[in-house]
Short mmCIF file of C-alpha atoms and ligand atoms in Angstrom, two decimals:
data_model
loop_
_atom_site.label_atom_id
_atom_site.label_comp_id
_atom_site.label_asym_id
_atom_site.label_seq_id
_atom_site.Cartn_x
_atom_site.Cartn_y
_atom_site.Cartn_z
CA UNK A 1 0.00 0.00 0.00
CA UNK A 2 1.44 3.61 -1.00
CA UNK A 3 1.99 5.92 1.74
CA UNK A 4 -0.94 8.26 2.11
CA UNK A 5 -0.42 12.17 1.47
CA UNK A 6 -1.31 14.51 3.90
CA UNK A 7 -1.41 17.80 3.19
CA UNK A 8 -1.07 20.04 6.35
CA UNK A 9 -3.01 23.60 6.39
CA UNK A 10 -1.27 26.46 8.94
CA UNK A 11 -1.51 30.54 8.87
CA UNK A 12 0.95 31.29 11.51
CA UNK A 13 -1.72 34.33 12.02
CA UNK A 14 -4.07 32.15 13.04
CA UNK A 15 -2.86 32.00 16.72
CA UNK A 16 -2.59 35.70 17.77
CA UNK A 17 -6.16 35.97 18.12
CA UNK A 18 -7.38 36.41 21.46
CA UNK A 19 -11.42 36.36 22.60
CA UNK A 20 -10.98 37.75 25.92
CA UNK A 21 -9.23 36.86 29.55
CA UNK A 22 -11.63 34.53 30.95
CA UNK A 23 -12.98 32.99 27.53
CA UNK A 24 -11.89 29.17 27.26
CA UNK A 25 -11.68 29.53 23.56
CA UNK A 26 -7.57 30.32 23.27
CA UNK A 27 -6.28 30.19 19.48
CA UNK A 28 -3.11 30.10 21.30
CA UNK A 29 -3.63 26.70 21.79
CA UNK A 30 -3.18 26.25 17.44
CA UNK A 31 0.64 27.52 17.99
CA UNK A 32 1.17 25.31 20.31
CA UNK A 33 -0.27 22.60 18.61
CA UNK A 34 1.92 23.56 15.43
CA UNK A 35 5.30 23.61 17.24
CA UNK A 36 5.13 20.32 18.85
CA UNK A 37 4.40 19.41 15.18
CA UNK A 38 7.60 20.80 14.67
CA UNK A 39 8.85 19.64 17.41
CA UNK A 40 8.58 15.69 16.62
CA UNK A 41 9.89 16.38 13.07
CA UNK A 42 6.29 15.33 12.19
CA UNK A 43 6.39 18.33 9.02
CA UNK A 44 8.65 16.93 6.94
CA UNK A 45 6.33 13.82 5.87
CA UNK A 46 3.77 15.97 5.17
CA UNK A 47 3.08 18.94 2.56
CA UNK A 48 2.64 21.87 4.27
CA UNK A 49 0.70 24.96 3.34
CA UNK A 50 0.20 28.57 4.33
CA UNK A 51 -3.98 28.64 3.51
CA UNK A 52 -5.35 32.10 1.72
CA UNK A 53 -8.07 33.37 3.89
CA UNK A 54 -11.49 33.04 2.86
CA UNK A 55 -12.84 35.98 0.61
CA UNK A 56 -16.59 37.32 1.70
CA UNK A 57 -17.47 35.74 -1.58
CA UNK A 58 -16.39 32.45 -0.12
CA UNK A 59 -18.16 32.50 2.86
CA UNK A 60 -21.29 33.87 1.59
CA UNK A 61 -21.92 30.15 0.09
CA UNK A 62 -23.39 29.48 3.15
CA UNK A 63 -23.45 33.21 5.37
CA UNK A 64 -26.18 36.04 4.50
CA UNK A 65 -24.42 38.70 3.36
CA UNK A 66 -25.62 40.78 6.30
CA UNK A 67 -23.72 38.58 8.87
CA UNK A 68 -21.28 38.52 7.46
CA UNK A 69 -21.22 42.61 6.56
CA UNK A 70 -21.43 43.27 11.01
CA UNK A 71 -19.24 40.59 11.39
CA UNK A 72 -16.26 42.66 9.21
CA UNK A 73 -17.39 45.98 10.57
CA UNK A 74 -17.86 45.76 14.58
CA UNK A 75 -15.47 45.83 17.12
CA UNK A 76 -14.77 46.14 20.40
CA UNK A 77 -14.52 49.91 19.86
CA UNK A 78 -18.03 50.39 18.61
CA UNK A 79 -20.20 47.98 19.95
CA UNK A 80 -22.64 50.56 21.24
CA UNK A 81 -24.07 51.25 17.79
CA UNK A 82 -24.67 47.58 16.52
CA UNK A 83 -26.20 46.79 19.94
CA UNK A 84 -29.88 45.72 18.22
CA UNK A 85 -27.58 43.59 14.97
CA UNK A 86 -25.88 41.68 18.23
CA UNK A 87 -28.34 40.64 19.88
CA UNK A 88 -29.71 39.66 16.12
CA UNK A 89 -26.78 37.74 14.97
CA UNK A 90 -25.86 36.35 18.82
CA UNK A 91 -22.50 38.49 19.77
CA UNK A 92 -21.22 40.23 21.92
CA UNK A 93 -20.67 40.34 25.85
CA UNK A 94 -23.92 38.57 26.72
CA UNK A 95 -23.58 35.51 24.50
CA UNK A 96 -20.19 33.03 24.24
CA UNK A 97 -18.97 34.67 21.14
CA UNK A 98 -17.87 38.11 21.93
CA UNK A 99 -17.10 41.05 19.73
CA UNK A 100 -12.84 40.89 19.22
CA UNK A 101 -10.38 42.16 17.81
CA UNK A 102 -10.01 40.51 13.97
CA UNK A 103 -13.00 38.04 14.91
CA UNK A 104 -13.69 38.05 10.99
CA UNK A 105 -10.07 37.92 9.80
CA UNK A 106 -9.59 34.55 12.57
CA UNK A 107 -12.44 33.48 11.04
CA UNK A 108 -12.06 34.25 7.39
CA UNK A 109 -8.04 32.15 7.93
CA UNK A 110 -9.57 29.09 9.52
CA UNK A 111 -12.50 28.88 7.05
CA UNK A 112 -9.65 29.24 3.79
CA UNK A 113 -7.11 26.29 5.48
CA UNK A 114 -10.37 24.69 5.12
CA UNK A 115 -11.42 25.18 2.12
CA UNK A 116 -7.56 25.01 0.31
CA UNK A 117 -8.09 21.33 2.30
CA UNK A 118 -11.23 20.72 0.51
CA UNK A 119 -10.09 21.81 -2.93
CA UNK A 120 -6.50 19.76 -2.67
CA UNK A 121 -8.91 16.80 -1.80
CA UNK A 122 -10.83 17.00 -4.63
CA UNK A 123 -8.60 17.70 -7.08
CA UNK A 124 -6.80 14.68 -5.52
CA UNK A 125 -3.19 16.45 -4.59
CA UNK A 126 -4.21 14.56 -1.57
CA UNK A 127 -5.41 11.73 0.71
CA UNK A 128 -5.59 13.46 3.80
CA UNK A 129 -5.90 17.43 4.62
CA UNK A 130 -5.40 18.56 8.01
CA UNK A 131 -6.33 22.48 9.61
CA UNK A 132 -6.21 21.80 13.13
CA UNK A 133 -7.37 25.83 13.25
CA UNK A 134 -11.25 24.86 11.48
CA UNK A 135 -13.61 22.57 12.71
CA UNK A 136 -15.77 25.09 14.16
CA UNK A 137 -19.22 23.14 14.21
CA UNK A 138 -21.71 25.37 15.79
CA UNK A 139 -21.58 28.50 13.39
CA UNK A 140 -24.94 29.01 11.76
CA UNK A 141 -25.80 30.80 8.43
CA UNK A 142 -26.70 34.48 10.44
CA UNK A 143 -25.35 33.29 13.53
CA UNK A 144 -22.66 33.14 15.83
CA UNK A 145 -23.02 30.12 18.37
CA UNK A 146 -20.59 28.08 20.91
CA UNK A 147 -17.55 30.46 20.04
CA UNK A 148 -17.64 29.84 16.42
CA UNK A 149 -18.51 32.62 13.71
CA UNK A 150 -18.00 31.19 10.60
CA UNK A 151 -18.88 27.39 9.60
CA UNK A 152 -15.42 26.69 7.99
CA UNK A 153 -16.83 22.87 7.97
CA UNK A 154 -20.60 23.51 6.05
CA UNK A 155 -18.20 25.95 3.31
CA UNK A 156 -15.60 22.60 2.87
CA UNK A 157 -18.25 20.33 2.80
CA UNK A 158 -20.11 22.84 -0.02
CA UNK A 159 -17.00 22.65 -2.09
CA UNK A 160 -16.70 18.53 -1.55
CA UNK A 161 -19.95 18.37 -2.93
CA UNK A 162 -19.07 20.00 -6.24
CA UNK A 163 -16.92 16.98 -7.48
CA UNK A 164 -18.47 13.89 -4.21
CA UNK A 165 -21.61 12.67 -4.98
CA UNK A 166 -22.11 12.15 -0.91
CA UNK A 167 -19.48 13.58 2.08
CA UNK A 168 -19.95 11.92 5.38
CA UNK A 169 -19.45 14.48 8.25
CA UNK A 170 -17.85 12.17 11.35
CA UNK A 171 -18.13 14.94 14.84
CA UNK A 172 -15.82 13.77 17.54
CA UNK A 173 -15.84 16.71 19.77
CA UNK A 174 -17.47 16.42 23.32
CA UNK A 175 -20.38 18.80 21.81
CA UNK A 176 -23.05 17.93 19.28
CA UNK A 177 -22.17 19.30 15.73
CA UNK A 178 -24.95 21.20 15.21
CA UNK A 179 -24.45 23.77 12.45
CA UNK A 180 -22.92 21.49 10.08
CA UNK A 181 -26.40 19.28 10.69
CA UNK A 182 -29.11 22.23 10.35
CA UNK A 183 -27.22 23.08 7.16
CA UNK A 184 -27.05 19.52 5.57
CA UNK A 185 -30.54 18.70 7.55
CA UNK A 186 -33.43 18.02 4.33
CA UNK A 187 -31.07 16.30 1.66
CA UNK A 188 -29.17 13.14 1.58
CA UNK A 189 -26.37 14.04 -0.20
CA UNK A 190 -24.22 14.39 3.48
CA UNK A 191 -24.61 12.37 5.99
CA UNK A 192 -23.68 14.01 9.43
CA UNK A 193 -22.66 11.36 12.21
CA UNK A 194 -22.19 12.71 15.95
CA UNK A 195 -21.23 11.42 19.55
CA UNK A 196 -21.87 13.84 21.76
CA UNK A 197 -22.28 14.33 25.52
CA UNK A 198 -26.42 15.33 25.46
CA UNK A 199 -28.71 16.02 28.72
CA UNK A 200 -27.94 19.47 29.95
CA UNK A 201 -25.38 20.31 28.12
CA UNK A 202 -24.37 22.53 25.00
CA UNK A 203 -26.02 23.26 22.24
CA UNK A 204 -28.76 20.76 23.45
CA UNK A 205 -29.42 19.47 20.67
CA UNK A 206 -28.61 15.85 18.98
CA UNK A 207 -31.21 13.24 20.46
CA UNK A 208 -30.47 9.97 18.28
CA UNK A 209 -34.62 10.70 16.98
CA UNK A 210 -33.36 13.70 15.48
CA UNK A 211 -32.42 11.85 11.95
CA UNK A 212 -32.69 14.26 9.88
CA UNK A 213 -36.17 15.76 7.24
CA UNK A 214 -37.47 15.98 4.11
CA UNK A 215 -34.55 13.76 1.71
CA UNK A 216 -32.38 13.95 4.24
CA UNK A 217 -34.80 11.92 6.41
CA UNK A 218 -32.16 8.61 7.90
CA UNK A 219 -29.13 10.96 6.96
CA UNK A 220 -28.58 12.73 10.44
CA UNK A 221 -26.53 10.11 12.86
CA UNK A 222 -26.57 11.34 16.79
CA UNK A 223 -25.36 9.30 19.68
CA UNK A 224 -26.38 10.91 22.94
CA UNK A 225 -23.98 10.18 25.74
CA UNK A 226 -23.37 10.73 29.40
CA UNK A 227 -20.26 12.06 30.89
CA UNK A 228 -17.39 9.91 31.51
CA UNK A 229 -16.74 8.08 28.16
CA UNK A 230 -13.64 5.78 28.25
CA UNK A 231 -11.34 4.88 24.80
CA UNK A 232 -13.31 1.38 25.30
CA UNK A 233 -16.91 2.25 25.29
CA UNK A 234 -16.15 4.95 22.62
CA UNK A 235 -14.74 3.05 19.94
CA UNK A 236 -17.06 -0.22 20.59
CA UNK A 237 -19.85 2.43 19.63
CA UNK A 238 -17.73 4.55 17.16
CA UNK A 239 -16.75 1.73 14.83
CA UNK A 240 -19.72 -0.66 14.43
CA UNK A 241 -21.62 2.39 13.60
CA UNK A 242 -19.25 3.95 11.22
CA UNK A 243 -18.31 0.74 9.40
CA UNK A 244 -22.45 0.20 8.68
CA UNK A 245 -22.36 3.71 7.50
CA UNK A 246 -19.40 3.22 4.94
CA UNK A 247 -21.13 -0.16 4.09
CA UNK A 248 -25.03 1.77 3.62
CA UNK A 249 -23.84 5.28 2.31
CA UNK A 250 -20.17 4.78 0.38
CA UNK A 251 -19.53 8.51 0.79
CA UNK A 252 -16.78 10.15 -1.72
CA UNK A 253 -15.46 12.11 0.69
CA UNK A 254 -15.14 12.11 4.97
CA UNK A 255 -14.92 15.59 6.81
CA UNK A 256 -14.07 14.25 10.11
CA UNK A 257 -14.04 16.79 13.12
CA UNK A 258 -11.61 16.13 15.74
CA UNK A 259 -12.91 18.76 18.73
CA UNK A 260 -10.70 17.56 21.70
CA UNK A 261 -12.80 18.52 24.23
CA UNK A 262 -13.73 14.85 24.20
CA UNK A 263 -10.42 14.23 25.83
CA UNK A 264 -10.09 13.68 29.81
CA UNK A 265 -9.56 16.87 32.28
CA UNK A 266 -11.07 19.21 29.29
CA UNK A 267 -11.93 22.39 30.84
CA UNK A 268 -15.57 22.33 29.66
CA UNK A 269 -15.63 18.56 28.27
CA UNK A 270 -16.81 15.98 30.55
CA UNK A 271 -15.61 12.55 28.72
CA UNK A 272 -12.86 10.69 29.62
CA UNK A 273 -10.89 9.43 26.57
CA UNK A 274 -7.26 9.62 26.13
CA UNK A 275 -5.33 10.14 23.40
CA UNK A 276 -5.19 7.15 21.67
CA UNK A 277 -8.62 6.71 22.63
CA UNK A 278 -9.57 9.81 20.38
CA UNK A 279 -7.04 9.11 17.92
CA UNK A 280 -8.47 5.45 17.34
CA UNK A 281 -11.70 7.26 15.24
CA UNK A 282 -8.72 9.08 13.14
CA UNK A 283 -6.90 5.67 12.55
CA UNK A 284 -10.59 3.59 12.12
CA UNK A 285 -11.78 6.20 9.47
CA UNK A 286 -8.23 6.13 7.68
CA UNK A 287 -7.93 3.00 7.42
CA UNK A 288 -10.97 2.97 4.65
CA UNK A 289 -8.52 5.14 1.98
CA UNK A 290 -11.63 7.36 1.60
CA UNK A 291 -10.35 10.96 1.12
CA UNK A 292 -10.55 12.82 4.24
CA UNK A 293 -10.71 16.16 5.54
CA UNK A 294 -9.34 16.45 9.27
CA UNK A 295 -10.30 19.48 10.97
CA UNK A 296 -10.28 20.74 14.76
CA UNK A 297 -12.66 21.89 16.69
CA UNK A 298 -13.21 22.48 20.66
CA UNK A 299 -10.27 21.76 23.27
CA UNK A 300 -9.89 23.79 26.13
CA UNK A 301 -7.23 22.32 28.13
CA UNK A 302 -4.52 24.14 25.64
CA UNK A 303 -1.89 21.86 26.72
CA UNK A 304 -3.80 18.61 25.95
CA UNK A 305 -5.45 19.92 22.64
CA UNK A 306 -1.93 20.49 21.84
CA UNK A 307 -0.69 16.90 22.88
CA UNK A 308 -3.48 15.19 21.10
CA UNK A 309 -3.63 16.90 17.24
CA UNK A 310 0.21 16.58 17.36
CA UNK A 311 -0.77 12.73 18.21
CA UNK A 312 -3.19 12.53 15.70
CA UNK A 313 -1.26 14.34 12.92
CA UNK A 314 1.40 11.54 13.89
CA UNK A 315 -1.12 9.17 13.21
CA UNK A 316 -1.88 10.61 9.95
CA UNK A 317 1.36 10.41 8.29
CA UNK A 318 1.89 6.96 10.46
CA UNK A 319 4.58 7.96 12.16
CA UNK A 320 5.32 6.91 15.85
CA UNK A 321 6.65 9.47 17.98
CA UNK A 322 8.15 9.31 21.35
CA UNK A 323 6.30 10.13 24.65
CA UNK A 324 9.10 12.72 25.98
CA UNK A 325 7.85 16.18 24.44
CA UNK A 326 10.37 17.16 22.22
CA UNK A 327 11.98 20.66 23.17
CA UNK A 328 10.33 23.57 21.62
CA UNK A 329 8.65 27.41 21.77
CA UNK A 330 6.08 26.51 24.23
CA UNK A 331 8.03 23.69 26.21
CA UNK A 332 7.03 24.86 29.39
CA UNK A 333 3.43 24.45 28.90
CA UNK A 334 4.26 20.50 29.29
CA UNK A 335 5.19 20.91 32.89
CA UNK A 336 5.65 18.84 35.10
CA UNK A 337 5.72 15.65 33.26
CA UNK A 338 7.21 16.51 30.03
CA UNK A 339 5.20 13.93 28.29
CA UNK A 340 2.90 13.56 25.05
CA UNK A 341 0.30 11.42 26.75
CA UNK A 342 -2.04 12.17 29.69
CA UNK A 343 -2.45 9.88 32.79
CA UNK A 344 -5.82 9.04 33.55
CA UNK A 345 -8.12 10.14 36.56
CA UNK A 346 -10.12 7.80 37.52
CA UNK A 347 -13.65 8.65 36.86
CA UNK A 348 -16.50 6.83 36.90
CA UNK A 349 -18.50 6.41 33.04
CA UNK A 350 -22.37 7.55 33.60
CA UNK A 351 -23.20 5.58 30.42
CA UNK A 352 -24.03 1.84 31.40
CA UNK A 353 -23.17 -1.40 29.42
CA UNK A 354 -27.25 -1.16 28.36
CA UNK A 355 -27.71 2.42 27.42
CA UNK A 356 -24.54 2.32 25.01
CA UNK A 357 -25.71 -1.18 23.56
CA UNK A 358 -29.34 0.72 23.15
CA UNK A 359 -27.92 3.10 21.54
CA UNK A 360 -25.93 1.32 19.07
CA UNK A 361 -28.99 -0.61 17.82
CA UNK A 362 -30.98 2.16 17.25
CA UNK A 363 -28.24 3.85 14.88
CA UNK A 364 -27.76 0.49 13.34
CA UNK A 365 -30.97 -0.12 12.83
CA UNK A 366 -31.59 3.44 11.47
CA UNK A 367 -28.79 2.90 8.82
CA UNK A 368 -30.69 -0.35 8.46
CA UNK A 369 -33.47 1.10 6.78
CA UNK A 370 -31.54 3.16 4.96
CA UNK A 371 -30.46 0.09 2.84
CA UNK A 372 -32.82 -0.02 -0.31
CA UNK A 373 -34.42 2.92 0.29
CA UNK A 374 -35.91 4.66 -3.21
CA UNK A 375 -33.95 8.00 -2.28
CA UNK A 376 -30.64 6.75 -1.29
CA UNK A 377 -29.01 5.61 -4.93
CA UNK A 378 -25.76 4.39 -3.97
CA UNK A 379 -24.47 3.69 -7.45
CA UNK A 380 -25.54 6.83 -9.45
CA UNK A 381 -23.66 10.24 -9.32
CA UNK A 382 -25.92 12.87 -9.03
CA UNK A 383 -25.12 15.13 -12.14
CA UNK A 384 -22.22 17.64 -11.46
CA UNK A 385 -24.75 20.88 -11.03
CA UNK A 386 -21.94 23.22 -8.87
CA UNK A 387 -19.72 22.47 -11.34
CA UNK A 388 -20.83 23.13 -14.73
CA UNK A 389 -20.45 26.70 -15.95
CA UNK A 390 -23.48 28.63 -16.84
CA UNK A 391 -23.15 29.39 -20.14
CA UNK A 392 -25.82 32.10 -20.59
CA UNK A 393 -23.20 33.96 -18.20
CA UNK A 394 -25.57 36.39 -16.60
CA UNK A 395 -26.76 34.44 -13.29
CA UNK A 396 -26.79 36.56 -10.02
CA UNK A 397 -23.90 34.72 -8.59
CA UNK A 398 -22.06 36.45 -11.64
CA UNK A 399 -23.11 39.87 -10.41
CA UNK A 400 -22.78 39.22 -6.44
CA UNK A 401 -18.66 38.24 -7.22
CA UNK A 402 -18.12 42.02 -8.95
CA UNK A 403 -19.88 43.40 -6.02
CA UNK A 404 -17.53 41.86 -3.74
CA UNK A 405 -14.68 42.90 -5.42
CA UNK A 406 -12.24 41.20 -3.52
CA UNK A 407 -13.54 37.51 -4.30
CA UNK A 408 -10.16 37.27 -6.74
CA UNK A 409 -9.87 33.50 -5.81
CA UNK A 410 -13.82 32.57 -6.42
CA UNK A 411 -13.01 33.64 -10.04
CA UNK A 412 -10.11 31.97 -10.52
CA UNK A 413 -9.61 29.02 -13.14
CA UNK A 414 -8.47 27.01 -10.16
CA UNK A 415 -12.04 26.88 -8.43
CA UNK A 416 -12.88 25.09 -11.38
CA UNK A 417 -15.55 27.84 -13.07
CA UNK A 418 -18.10 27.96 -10.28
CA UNK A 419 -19.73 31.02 -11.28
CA UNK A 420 -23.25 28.76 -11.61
CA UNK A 421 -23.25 27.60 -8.55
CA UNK A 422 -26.92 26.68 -7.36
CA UNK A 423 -27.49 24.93 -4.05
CA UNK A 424 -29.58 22.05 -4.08
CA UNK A 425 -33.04 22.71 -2.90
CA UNK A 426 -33.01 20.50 0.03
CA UNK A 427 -28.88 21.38 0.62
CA UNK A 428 -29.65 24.23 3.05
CA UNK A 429 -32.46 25.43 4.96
CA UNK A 430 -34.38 28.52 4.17
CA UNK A 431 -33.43 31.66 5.56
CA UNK A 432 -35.05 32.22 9.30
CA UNK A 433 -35.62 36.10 9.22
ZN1 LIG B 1 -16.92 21.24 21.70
#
């Protein structure tokens, strides 16, 4: 078997970004990440990119317009006179997703190492692409949510589906992935597949009835867990369930979300896996050759979120790396142990031997049906529609791209001639206001 190539996404921008002194969101923790990368030599079996940053054009595939426009104009500086668009679009100092400096610009470079991921993928430069900086799940289409402001994953996914007949969407993080769900919600051309702690917990949503509407009806996967998860109970879950959905749905293309909050003594996470625990999924999903998108997410224990997508990126490439943390720019942060994995508390897993087996049935059972179904045609790729160019030349999307004026890379022969790009009527959901 060749060696797979994984194509590594990093703006060393990406890091300075800073949401406030008590916020748990630090995209510090993405520098630190990156230099025990460096660290373990880890970067030179990879290819490794500096990502553009999104354009507005880019993220207005799945943002209004006017989101996006307060996004790119507030700050903390003026706050006072969008006080009635915050409250609208969920920022600001009375939700989770404040107002900072360059929230657009972080934004706008972890949505373009996504989409550069998404584009090497399907031009096939590349197995595997990695942007440990994207992955943010919650974002909605004219809404902030769950520290995220811009759905990095729904835009990648949007630009998998112009050459993929179906993308699976794997969520990993301690948190259901809500946003990328909504948005992929009434058609079956992604299936979205979550474990999630649920019961009291943020967002609130992903109950294992909520499957999914209209063609996408089957297509939403949730597994509602307790706190305390172990590597055991995970993966005896994770991998039954995603081998019967590579068997049912044969996607094209995987978008798997890596949040590592999942991970044990997470700040906000209350699971209990460890890194090889986590890093199993990545190996499981790998293993099937299918090309993959491997993005970040949550993780607010910096040091650990650093520890593990090091591991994992180790994984990717298949290199094994030594436990002693290799000396570099944030050493210190390793204290006292010095080491790449974590020792286990023990903590006791809320989720009983029944509930998990339960659970597993239902989602089995659910990709069961699936299986035959008149909508679900496994063999036929649905006709290229994102991709073909509009030859009468005068469709709106035309007209929006002048308007933005700085959307150089949307028209660019290298995105393929996307200038007819239609969604699919069931791709995403009506606008709410
Ligand atoms: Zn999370």
């Amino acid at each position: 078997m060749t060696k797979t190539r994984v194509s590594y996404f990093y703006h060393p921008e990406v890091g300075h970004f800073y949401y406030g002194p008590s916020h748990p969101m630090k995209p510090h923790r993405l520098k630190l990440a990156h230099h025990l990368i460096l660290g373990y030599g880890i970067y030179k079996e990879m290819d490794c990119y500096r990502p553009h940053p999104a354009t507005m054009g880019e993220m207005t595939e799945f943002h209004s317009e006017e989101y996006l426009q307060f996004l790119s104009k507030c700050s903390p500086d003026n706050l006072r006179q969008y006080h009635s668009q915050m409250q609208r679009f969920n920022a600001g100092e009375y939700t989770d997703c404040p107002v900072f400096d360059g929230v657009l610009e972080f934004s706008s470079l972890s949505t373009g190492a996504s989409l550069d991921g998404a584009v090497q993928l399907a031009q096939g430069q590349c197995d595997v692409a990695v942007n440990w900086s994207g992955g943010l799940h919650h974002a909605k289409k004219s809404e902030a949510s769950g520290f995220c402001y811009v759905n990095d994953i729904v835009l990648a996914i949007l630009e998998l589906l112009k050459v993929y007949a179906r993308v699976l969407y794997i969520d990993i993080d301690v948190h259901h992935g809500d946003g990328v769900e909504e948005a992929f919600y009434c058609t079956d051309r992604v299936m979205t597949f979550s474990l999630h702690k649920y019961g009291d917990f943020f967002p609130g949503t992903g109950h294992s009835s909520e499957t999914g509407a209209k063609e996408g009806t089957g297509f939403s996967v949730n597994a509602p867990l307790q706190s305390g998860m172990c590597d055991r109970t995970y993966n005896d879950l994770f991998q039954p369930v995603f081998d019967k959905i590579m068997e049912v749905y044969q996607p094209g293309a995987i978008v798997l979300q890596c949040g590592a909050d999942s991970i044990a003594g997470d700040r906000l996470g209350p699971f209990n896996l460890t890194l090889k625990g986590h890093a199993a999924c990545v190996k499981y999903v790998k293993k099937y050759g299918v090309p993959t998108l491997v993005l970040g997410g949550g993780g607010y224990t910096i040091r650990n979120v650093a520890r593990l997508w090091c591991y994992e990126t180790a994984v990717l490439v298949e290199k094994e790396i030594p436990n002693e943390i290799p000396f570099n720019d944030y050493y210190e942060y390793y204290a006292p142990d010095f080491e790449l994995h974590l020792k286990l508390e023990d903590k006791e897993n809320q989720n009983s031997k029944e509930s998990l087996e339960a659970i597993k049935i239902e989602l089995l059972q659910q990709l069961q049906n699936l299986q035959g179904a008149p909508s679900v045609q496994m063999q036929q790729v649905p006709p290229p529609f994102r991709v073909i160019k509009n030859t009468t030349n005068d469709s709106d999307d035309d007209n929006d791209d002048d308007n933005d004026g700085d959307d150089q890379r949307h028209k660019s022969k290298t995105r393929h001639g996307d200038g007819d790009r239609k969604p699919h009527e069931a791709e995403l959901y009506d606008q709410v206001d």
